[in-house]
Short mmCIF file of C-alpha atoms and ligand atoms in Angstrom, two decimals:
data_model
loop_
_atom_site.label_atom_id
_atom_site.label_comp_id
_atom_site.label_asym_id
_atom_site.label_seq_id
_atom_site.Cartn_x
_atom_site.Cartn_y
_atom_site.Cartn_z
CA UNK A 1 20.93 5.94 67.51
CA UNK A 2 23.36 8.07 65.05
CA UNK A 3 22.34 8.82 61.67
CA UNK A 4 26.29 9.20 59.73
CA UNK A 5 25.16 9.14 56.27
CA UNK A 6 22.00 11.45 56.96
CA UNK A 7 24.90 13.61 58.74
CA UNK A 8 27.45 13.32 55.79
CA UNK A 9 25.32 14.60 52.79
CA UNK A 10 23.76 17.57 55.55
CA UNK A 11 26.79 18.83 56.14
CA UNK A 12 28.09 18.14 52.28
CA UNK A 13 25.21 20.31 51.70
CA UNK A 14 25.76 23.10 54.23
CA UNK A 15 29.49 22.85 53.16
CA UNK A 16 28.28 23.88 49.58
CA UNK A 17 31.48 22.21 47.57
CA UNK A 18 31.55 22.61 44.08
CA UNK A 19 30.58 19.50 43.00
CA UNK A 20 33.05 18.23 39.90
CA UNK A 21 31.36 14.86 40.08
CA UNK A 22 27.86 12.85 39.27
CA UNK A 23 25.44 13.02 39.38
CA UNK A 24 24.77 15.70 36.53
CA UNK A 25 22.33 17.59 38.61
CA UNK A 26 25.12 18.61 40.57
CA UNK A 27 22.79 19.02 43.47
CA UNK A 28 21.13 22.67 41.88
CA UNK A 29 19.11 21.01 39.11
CA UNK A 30 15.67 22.24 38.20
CA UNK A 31 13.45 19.56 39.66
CA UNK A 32 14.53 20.95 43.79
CA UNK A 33 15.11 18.01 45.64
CA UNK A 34 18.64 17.35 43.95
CA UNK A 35 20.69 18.19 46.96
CA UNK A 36 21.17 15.04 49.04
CA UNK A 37 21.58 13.14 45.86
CA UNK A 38 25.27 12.61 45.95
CA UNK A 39 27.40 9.91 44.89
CA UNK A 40 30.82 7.91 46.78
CA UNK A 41 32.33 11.04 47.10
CA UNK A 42 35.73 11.08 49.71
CA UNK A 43 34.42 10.31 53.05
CA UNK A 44 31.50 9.42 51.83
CA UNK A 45 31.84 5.20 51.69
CA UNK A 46 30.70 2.75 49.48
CA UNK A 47 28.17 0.91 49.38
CA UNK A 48 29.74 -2.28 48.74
CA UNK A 49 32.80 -1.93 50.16
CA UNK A 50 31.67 -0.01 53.26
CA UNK A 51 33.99 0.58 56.23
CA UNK A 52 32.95 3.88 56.93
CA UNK A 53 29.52 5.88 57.35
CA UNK A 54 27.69 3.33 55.29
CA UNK A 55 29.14 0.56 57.42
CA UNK A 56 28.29 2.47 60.71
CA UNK A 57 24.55 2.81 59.29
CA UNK A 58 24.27 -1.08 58.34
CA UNK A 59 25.90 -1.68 62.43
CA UNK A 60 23.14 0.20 63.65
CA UNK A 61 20.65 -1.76 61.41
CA UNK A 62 22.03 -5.04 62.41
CA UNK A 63 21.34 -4.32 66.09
CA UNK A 64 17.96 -3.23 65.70
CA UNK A 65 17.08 -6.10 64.25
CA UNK A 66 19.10 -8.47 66.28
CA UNK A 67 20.88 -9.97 62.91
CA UNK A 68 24.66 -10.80 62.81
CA UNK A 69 24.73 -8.93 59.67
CA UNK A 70 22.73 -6.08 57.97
CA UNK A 71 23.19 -4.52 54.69
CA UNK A 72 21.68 -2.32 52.69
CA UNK A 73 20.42 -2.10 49.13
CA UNK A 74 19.43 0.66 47.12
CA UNK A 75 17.53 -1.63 44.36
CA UNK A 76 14.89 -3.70 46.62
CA UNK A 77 14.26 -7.09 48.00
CA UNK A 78 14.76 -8.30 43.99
CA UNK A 79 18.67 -7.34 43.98
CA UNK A 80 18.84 -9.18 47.62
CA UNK A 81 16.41 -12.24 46.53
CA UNK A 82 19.48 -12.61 43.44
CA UNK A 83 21.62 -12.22 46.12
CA UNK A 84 20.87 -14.60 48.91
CA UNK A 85 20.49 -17.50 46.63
CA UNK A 86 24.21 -16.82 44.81
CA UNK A 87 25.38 -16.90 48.65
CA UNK A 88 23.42 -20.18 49.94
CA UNK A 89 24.19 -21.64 46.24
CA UNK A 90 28.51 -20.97 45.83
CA UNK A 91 29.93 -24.07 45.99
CA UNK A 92 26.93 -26.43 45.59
CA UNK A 93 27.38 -27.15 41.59
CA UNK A 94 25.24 -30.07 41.85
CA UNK A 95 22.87 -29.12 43.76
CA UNK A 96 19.33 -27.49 44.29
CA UNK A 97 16.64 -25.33 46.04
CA UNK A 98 13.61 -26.47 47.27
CA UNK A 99 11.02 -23.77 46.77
CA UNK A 100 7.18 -22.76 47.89
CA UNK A 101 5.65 -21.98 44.49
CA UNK A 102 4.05 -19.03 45.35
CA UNK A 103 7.90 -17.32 44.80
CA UNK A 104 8.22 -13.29 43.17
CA UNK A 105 9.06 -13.50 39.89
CA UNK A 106 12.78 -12.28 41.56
CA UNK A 107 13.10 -15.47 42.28
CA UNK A 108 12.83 -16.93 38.45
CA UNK A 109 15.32 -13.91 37.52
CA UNK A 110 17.63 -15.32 39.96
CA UNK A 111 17.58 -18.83 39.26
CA UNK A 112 17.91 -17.95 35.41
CA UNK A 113 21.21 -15.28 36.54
CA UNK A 114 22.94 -18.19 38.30
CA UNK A 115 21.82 -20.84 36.49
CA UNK A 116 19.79 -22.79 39.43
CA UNK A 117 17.70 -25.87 39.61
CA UNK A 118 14.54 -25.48 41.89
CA UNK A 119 12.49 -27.96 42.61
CA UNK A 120 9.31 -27.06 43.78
CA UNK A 121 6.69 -27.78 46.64
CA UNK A 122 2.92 -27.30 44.83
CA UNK A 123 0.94 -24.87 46.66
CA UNK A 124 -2.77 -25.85 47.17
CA UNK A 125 -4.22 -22.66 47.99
CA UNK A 126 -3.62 -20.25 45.21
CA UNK A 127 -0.55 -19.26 43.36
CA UNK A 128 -0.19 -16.31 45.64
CA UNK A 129 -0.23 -18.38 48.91
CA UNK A 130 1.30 -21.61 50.13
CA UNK A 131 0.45 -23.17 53.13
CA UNK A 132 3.94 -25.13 54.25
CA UNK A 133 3.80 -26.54 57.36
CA UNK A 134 6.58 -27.64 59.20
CA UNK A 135 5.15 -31.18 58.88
CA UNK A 136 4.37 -30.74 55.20
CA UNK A 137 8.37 -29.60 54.95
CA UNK A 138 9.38 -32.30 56.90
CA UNK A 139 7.94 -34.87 54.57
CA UNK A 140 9.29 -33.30 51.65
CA UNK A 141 13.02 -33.33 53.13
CA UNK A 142 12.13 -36.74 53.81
CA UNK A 143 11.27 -38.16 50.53
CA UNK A 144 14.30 -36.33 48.72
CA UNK A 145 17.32 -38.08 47.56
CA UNK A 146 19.97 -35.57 48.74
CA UNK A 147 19.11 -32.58 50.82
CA UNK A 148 18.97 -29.22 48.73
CA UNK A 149 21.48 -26.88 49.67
CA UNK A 150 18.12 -23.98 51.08
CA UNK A 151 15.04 -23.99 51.29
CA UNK A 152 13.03 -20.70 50.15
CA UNK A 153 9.62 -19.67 51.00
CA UNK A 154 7.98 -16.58 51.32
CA UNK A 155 6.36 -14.91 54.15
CA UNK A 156 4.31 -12.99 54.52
CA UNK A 157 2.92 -13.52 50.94
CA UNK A 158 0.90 -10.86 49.22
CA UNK A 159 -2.34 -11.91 50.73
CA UNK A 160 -0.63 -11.22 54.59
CA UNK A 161 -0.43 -15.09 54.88
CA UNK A 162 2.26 -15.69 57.14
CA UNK A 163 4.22 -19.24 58.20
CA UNK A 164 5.58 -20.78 60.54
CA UNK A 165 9.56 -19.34 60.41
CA UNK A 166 10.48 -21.07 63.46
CA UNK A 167 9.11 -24.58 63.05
CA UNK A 168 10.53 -24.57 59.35
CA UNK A 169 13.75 -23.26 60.26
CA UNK A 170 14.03 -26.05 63.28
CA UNK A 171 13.23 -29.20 60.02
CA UNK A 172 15.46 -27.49 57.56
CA UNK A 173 18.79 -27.53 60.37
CA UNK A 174 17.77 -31.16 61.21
CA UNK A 175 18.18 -31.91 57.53
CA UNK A 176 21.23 -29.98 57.35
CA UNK A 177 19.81 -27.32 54.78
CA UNK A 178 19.41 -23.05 55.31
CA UNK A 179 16.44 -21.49 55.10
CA UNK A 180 15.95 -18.47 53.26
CA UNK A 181 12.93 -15.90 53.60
CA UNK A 182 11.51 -13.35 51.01
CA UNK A 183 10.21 -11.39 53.90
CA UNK A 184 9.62 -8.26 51.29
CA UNK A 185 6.56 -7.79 53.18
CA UNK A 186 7.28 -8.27 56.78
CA UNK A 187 10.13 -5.75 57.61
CA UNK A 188 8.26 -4.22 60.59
CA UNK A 189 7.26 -7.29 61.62
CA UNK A 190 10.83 -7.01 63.68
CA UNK A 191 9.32 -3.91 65.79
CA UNK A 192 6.16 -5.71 66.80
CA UNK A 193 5.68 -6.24 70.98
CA UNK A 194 7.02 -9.84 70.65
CA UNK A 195 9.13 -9.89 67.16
CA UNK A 196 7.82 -12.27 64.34
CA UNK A 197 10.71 -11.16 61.88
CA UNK A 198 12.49 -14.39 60.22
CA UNK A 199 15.45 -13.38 61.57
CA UNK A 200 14.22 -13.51 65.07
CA UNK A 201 12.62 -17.09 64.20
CA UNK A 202 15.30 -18.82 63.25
CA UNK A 203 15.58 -17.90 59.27
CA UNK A 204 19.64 -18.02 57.90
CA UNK A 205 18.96 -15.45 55.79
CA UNK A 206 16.03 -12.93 54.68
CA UNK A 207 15.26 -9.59 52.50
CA UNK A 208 12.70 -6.77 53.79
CA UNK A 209 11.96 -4.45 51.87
CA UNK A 210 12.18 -1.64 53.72
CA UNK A 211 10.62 0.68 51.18
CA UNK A 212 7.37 -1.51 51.72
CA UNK A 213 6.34 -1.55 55.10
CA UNK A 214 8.44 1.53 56.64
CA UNK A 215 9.19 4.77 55.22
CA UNK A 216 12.19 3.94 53.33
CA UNK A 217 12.38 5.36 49.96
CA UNK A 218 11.51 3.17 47.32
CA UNK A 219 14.34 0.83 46.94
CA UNK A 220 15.35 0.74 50.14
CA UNK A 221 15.76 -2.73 51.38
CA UNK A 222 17.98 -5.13 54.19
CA UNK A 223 19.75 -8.40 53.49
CA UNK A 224 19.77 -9.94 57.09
CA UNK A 225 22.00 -13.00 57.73
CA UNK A 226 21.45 -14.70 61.34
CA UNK A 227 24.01 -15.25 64.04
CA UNK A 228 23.79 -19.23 63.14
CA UNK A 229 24.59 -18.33 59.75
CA UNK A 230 27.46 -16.29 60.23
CA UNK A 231 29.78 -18.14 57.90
CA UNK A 232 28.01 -16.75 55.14
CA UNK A 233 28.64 -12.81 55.78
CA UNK A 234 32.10 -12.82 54.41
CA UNK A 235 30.84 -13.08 50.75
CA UNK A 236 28.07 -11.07 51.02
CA UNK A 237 29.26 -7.38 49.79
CA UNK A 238 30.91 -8.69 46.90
CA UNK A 239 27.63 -11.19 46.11
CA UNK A 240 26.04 -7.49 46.73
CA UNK A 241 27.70 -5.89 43.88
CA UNK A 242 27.91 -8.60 41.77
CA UNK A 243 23.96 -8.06 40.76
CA UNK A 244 24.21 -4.36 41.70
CA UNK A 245 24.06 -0.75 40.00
CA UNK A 246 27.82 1.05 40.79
CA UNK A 247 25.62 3.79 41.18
CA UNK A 248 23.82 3.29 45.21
CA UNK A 249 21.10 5.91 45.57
CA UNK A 250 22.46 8.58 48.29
CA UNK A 251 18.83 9.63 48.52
CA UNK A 252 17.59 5.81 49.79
CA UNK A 253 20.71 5.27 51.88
CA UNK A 254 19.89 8.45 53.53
CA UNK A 255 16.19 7.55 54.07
CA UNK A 256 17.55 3.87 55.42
CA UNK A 257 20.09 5.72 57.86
CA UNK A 258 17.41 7.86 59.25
CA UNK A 259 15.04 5.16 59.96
CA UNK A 260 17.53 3.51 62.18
CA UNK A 261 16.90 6.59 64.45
CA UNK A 262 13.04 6.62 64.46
CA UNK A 263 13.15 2.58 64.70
CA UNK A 264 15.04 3.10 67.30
CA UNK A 265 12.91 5.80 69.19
CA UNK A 266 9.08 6.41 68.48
CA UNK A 267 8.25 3.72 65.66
CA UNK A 268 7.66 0.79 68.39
CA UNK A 269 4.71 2.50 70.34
CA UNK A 270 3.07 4.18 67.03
CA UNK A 271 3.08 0.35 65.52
CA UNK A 272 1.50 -1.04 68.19
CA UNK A 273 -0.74 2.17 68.79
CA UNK A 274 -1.76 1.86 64.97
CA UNK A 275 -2.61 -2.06 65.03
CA UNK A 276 -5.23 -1.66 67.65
CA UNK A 277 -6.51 0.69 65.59
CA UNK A 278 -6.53 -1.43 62.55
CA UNK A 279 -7.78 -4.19 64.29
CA UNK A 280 -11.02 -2.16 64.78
CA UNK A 281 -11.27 -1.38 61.54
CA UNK A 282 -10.80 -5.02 60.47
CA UNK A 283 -13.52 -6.12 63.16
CA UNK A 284 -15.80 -3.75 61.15
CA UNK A 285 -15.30 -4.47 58.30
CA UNK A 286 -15.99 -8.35 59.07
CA UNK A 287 -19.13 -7.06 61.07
CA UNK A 288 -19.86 -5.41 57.52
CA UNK A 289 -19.51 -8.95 56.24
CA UNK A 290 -16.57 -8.72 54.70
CA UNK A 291 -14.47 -11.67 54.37
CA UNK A 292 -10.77 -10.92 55.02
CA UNK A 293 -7.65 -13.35 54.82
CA UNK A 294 -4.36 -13.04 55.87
CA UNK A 295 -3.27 -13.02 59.24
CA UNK A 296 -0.47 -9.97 59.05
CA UNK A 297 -1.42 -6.77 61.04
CA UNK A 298 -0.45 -3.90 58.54
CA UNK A 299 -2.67 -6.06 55.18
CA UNK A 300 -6.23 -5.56 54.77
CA UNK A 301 -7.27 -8.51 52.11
CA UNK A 302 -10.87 -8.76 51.12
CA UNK A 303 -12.02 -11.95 49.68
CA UNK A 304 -14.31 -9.98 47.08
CA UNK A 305 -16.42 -12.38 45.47
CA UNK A 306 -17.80 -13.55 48.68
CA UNK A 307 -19.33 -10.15 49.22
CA UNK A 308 -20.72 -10.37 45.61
CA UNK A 309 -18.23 -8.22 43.83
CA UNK A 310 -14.69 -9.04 41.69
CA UNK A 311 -11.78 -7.47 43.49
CA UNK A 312 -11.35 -5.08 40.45
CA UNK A 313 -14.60 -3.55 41.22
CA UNK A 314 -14.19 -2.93 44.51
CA UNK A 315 -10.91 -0.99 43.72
CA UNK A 316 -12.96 0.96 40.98
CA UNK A 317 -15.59 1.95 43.46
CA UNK A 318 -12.28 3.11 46.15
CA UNK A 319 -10.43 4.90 43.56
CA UNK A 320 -13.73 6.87 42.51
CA UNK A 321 -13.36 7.43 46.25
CA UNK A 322 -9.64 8.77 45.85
CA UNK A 323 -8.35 5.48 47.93
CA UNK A 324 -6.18 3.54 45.94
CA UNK A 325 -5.11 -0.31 46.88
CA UNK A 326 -1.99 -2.46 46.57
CA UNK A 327 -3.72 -4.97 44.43
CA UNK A 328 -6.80 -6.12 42.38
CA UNK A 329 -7.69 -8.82 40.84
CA UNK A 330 -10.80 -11.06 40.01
CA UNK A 331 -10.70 -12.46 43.92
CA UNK A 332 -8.72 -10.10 46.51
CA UNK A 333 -8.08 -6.66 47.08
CA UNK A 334 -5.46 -6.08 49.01
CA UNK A 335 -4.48 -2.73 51.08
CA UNK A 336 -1.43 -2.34 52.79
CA UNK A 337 -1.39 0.45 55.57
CA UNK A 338 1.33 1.62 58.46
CA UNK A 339 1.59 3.69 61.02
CA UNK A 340 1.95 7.02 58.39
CA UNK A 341 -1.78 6.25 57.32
CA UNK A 342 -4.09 8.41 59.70
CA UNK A 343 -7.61 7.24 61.67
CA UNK A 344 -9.33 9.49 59.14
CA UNK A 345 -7.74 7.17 55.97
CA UNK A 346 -9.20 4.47 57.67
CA UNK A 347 -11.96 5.92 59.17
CA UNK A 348 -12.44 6.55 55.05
CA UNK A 349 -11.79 3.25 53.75
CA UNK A 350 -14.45 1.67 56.15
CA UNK A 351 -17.31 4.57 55.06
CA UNK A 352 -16.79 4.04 51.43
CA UNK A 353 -16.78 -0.20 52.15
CA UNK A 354 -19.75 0.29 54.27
CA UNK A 355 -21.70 1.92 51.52
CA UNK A 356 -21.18 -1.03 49.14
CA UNK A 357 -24.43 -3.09 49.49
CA UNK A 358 -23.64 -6.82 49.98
CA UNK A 359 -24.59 -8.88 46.98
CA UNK A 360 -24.99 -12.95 46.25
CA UNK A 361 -21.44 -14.19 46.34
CA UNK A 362 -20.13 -14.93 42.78
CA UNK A 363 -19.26 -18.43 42.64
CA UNK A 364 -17.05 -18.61 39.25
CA UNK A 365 -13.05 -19.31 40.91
CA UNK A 366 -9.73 -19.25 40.18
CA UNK A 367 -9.00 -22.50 38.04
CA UNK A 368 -7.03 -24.63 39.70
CA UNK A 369 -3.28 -24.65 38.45
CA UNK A 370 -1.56 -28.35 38.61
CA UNK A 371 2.18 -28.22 38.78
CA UNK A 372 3.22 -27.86 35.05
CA UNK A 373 5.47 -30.12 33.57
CA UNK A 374 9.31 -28.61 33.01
CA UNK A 375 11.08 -29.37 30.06
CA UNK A 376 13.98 -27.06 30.31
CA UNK A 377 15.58 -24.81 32.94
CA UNK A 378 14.38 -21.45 33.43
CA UNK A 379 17.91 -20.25 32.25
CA UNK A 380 17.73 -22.18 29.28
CA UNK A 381 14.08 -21.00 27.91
CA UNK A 382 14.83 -17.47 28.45
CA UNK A 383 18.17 -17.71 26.25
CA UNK A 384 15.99 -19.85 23.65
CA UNK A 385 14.77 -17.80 20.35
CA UNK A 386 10.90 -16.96 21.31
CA UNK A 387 8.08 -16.43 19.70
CA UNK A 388 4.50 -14.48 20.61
CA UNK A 389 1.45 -16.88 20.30
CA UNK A 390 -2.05 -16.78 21.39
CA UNK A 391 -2.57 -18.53 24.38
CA UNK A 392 -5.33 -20.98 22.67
CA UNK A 393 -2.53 -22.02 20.63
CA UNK A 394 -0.12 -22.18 23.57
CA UNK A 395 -1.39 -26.03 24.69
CA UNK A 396 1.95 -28.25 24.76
CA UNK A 397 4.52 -25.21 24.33
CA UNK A 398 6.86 -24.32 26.16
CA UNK A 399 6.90 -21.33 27.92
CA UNK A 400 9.83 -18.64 26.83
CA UNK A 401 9.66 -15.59 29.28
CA UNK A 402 10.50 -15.43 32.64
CA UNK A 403 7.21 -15.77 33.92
CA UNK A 404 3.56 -14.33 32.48
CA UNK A 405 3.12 -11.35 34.16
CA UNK A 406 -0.43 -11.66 36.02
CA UNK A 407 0.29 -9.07 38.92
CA UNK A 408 1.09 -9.55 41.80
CA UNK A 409 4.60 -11.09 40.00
CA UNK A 410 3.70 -14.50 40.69
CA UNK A 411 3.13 -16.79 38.04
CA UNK A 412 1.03 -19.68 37.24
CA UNK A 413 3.86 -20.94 35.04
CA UNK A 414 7.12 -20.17 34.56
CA UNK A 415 10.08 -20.24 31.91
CA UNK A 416 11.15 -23.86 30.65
CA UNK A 417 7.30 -25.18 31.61
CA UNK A 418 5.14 -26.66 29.30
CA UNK A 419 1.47 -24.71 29.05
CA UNK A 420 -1.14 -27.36 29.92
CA UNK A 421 -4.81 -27.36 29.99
CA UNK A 422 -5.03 -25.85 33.61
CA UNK A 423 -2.56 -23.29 33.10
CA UNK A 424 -3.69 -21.98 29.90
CA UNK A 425 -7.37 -21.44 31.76
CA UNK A 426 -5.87 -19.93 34.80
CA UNK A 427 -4.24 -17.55 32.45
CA UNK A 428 -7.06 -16.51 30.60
CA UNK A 429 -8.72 -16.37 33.64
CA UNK A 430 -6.37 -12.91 34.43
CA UNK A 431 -6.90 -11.78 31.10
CA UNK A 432 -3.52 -13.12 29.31
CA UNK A 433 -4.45 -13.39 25.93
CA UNK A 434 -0.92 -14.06 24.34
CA UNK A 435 1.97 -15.67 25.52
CA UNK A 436 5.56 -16.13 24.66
CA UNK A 437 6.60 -19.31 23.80
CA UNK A 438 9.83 -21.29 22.91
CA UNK A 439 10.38 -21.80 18.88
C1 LIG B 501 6.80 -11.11 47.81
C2 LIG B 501 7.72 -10.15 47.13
N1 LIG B 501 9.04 -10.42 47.06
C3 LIG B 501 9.91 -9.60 46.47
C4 LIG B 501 9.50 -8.44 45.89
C5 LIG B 501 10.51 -7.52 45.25
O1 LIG B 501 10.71 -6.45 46.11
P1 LIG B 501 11.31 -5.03 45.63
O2 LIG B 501 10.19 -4.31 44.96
O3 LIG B 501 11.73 -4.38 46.91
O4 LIG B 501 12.44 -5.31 44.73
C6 LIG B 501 8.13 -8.09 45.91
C7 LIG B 501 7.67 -6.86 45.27
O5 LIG B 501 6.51 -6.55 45.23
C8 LIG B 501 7.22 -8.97 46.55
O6 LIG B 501 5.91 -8.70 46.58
#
């Protein structure tokens, strides 16, 4: 597979132009890497209204992963979450997206951009997961007055839950509705011996980030749209720009160009290579008895408390250990490894686990978090006048910031919801001690 932007900025490089144009560097700067940083230059496309290298690039993308459509971003899955939903939304004034709770705060950005009503479907496992069935989904399209104009769920979720892409896609085209994927996490998932990518399984539409699971730069990320969902390509560069930077990182095009090639070549057998080898490590580590959740290859999640320790302390003990994770918190830790991660990293992670002595599981859990009540649209709160409370005065306020941040980016609550009982506890639970609400 060719590599035209990768080729471009080489030979803009080798050519040695003088440069009267951004960036200020002018590719000489004093940090060393500045070269390949280059802007839209003659010859050298644009992002947004590509027809030339760029274009050729986002070709080869679109047959690797079998989409109708690929194109790239330079500002992550969040720029192509805002711009999915203006795509499935244009035209549908009146109506609304039905939404797994357990959605990345890029979600609540987008719906407060463009102004969208979601309506929800409660997650019972934790705010980070949500376990939709098909038949769950099929209930919930039932029971609805009108049909919302997508459906949006995420998968794989932070934990390496994963769902069921092609029995939800088959309900949501019975019912006449798209579904969209936040498959930040899954982007490899394409490249796998038998393909579990959304796009493969019947998703309209879906954003990896490929800066997450591959060895894109950070910020490099695909907006797939599916052969059945054709119609909705046209619209898609200028939706693109319409939440973009004018500015596209050369750097993280380049790095997305590139990857085509090794995608296209080597990646395949060191994937599959690599999982065996993770799946031994994962076997250990439940021979260890560690408890792990998820079911995605490239996520090791440790349920901590059930081997006697907060998540939090297991990631102090690792770090002290020069292994840092994705995520802590009082329940997981979550590490996310690929094929760039050696034997002896893993090797490492399972000595330093094995050395933790198991303890009596700790019993105190994660409160659980009722749907809260809305009394105003995300859009609306966050243009409200705000003010900072404690959150033991917070009981019957509404809440005036996009979301509270608890990492991972999902929230228990979210703008325009009204702080109850259960979601004041779950927040103090992760340590939120004040909160914005609406005057
Ligand atoms: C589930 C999920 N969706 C979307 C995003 C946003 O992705 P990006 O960082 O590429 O903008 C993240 C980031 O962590 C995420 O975890």
């Amino acid at each position: 597979m060719n590599t035209p932007i990768y080729d471009f900025v080489s030979k803009y490089i080798n050519d040695d132009v003088t440069r009267l144009h951004m960036p200020g560097h002018k590719g000489k700067g004093p940090l060393g890497f500045e070269k390949m940083d280059i802007t839209e230059v003659f010859g050298a496309d644009a992002l947004y209204q590509a027809s030339g290298i760029i274009k050729e690039s986002e070709d080869n993308a679109a047959q690797l992963f079998d989409s109708y459509k690929t194109f790239y971003s330079t500002e992550g899955s969040s720029h192509l979450i805002r711009t999915m939903l203006f795509l499935a939304s244009r035209g549908k004034a009146d109506g609304y997206i039905l939404a797994a709770r357990n959605a990345h705060s890029a979600f609540a950005s987008a719906c407060a951009l463009i102004d969208l009503e979601v309506r929800w479907i409660e997650c019972e496992d934790s705010y980070l997961s949500c376990n939709l069935t098909p038949e769950k989904l099929e209930k919930a399209l039932t029971c609805v007055d009108k049909a919302p104009f997508c459906v949006y769920v995420t998968s794989p979720d932070y934990l390496g839950n994963m769902l069921d892409i092609r029995g939800l896609s088959q309900v949501c085209h019975k019912h006449g509705t798209l579904l969209l994927v936040d498959n930040a996490h899954g982007a490899y998932l394409r490249f796998l011996e038998k393909s579990k990518h959304p796009i493969n399984l019947g998703a309209d539409m879906c954003c990896d980030s490929a800066h997450k699971t591959l060895s894109a730069l950070t910020g490099g990320a695909y907006l797939h749209i599916s052969k059945g969902a054709s119609q909705l390509a046209a619209g898609a560069k200028d939706a693109l720009a319409l939440f973009a930077s004018t500015s596209p990182s050369y750097l993280t095009l380049c790095s997305l160009d590139k990857l085509n090639a090794y995608l296209a070549t080597d990646y395949r057998k060191e994937l599959s290579d690599f999982i065996s080898l993770v799946r031994r490590e994962k076997n250990e580590l439940c021979r260890l008895g560690y408890t792990l959740v998820g079911d995605e290859e490239l996520k090791i999640t440790i349920r901590a408390k059930e081997y006697g320790y907060l998540g939090t302390s297991l990631a102090d003990v690792l770090a002290r250990n020069n292994i840092y994770c994705e995520f802590c918190d009082k329940d997981f830790l979550v590490l996310m490894v690929t094929p760039q991660n050696t034997k002896e990293d893993l090797d490492l992670l399972v000595n330093v686990l094995r050395d933790i002595s198991k303890k009596e599981p700790i019993m105190e859990c994660l409160p659980k978090v009722s749907l809260p009540e809305r009394k105003m649209s995300i859009r609306q709160a966050i243009f409200s006048q705000s003010e900072e409370i404690s959150i033991d005065e917070g009981l019957g306020r509404v809440l005036g910031c996009l979301s509270i941040s608890c990492p991972p980016a999902v929230s228990v609550i979210l703008a325009g919801e009204v702080l109850d009982k259960s979601t004041i506890e779950a927040c103090k639970y992760n340590g939120i001690t004040t909160v914005m609400v609406v005057k």
